[in-house]
Short mmCIF file of C-alpha atoms in Angstrom, two decimals:
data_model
loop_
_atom_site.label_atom_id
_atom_site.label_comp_id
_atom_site.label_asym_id
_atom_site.label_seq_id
_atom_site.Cartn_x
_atom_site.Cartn_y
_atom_site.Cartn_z
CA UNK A 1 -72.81 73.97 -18.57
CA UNK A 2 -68.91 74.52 -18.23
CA UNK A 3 -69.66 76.52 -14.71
CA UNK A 4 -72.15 74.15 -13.38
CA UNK A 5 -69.72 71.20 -13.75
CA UNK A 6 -66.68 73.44 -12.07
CA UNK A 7 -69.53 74.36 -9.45
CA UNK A 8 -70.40 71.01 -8.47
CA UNK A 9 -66.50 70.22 -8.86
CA UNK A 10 -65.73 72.61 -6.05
CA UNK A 11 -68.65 71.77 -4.07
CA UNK A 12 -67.89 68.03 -4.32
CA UNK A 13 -63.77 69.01 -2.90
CA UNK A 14 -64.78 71.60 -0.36
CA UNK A 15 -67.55 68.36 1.32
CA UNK A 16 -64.75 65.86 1.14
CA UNK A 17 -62.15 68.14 2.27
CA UNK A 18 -62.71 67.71 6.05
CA UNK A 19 -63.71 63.62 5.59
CA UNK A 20 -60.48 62.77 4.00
CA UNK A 21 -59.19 65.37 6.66
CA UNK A 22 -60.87 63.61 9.45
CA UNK A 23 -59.29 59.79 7.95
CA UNK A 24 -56.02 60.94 7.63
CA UNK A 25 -56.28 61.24 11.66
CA UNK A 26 -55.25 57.47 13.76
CA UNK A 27 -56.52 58.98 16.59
CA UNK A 28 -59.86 57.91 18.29
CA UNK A 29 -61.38 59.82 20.89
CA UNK A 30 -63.55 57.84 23.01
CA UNK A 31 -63.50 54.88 25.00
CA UNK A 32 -61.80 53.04 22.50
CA UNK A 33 -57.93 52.98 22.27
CA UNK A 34 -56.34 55.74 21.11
CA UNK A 35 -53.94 55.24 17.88
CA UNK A 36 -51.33 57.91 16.92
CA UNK A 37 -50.07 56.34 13.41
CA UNK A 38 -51.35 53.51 11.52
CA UNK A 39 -49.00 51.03 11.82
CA UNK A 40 -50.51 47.45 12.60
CA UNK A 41 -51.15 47.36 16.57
CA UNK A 42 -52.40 44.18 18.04
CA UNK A 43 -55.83 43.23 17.66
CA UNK A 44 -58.53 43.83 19.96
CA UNK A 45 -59.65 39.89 20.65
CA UNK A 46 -55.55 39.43 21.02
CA UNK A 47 -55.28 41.95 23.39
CA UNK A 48 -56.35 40.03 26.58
CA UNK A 49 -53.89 37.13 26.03
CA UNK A 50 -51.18 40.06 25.44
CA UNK A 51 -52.23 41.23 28.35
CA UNK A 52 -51.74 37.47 30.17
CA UNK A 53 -48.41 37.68 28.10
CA UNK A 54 -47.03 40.75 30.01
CA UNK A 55 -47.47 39.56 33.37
CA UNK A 56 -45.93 36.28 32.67
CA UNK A 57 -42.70 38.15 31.49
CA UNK A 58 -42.66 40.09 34.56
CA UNK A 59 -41.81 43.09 33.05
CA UNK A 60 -40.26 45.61 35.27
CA UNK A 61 -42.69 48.47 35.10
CA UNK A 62 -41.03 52.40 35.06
CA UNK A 63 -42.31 55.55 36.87
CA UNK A 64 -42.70 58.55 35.48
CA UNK A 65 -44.51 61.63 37.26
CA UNK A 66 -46.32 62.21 34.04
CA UNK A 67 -49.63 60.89 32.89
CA UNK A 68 -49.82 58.28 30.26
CA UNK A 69 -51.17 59.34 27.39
CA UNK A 70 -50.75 58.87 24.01
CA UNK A 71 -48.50 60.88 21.85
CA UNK A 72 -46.18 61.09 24.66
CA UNK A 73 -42.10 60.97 24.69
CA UNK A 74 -40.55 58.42 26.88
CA UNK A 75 -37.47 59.54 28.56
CA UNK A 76 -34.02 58.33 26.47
CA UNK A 77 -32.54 56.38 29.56
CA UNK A 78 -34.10 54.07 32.15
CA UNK A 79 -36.96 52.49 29.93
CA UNK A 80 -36.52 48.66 28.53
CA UNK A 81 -38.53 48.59 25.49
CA UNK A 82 -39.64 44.56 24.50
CA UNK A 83 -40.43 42.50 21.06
CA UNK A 84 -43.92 42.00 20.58
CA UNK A 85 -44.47 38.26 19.66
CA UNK A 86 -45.20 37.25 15.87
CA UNK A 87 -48.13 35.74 17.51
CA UNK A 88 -49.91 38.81 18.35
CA UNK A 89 -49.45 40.14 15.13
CA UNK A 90 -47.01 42.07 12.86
CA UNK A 91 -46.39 45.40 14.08
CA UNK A 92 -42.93 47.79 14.50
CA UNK A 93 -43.84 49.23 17.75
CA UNK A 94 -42.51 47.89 20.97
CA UNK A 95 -43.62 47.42 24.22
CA UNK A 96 -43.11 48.77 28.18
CA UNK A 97 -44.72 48.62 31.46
CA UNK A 98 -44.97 52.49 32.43
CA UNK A 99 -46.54 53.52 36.07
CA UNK A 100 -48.49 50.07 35.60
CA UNK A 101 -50.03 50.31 32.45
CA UNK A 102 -48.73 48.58 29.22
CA UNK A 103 -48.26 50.63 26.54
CA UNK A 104 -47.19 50.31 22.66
CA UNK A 105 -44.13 52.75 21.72
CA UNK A 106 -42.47 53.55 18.49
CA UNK A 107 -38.96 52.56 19.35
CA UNK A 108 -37.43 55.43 17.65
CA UNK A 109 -39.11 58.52 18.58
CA UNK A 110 -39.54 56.93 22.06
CA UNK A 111 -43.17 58.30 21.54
CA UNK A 112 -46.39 56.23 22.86
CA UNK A 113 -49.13 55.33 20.29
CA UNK A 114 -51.20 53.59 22.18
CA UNK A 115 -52.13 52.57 25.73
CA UNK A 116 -53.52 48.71 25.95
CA UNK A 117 -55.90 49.00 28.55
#
């Protein structure tokens, strides 16, 4: 009885392994926006007004010859990194204009967690 309930033990961590794996991951693959951590971002039905938001400010946008993707560095010089507003939500990430696309950044790693599109 001893060994069935260690069998069933194992079986039970070795099937959840790769799920709570799998969870532990912010990152969607898809369509959808990509997430690196899960920090709060803004939410999708705030996203168009954010969106309306940006181009009001007239953010400068920045080059890069890179892609924009996310998970990757910003250069350390050269990039203006703004507040979002309390009204879009909570969240500790920042935001830039980069080769016309507005993207969320984590202000101290520089590093892009998501692209608003």
């Amino acid at each position: 009885m001893r060994n069935r309930i260690l069998a069933l033990a194992a079986l039970a961590a070795a099937i959840g392994s790769p799920l709570a794996a799998q969870a532990q991951s912010g990152v969607t693959v898809g369509r959808a926006p990509a997430v690196v951590d899960s920090a709060p971002t803004i939410a999708v039905e705030q996203r168009p007004a954010f969106r309306e938001y940006v181009v009001e400010q007239r953010v400068p946008p920045f080059r890069i010859p890179d892609r924009i993707v996310v998970g990757a560095t910003l250069p350390e010089s050269g990039v203006t990194y703004y507040d979002v507003p309390q009204r879009f939500g909570a969240t500790t990430y920042r935001y830039t204009v980069v080769n016309g696309e507005t993207v969320l950044v984590e202000p101290r790693s520089r590093r892009i967690v998501e692209v608003l599109d």
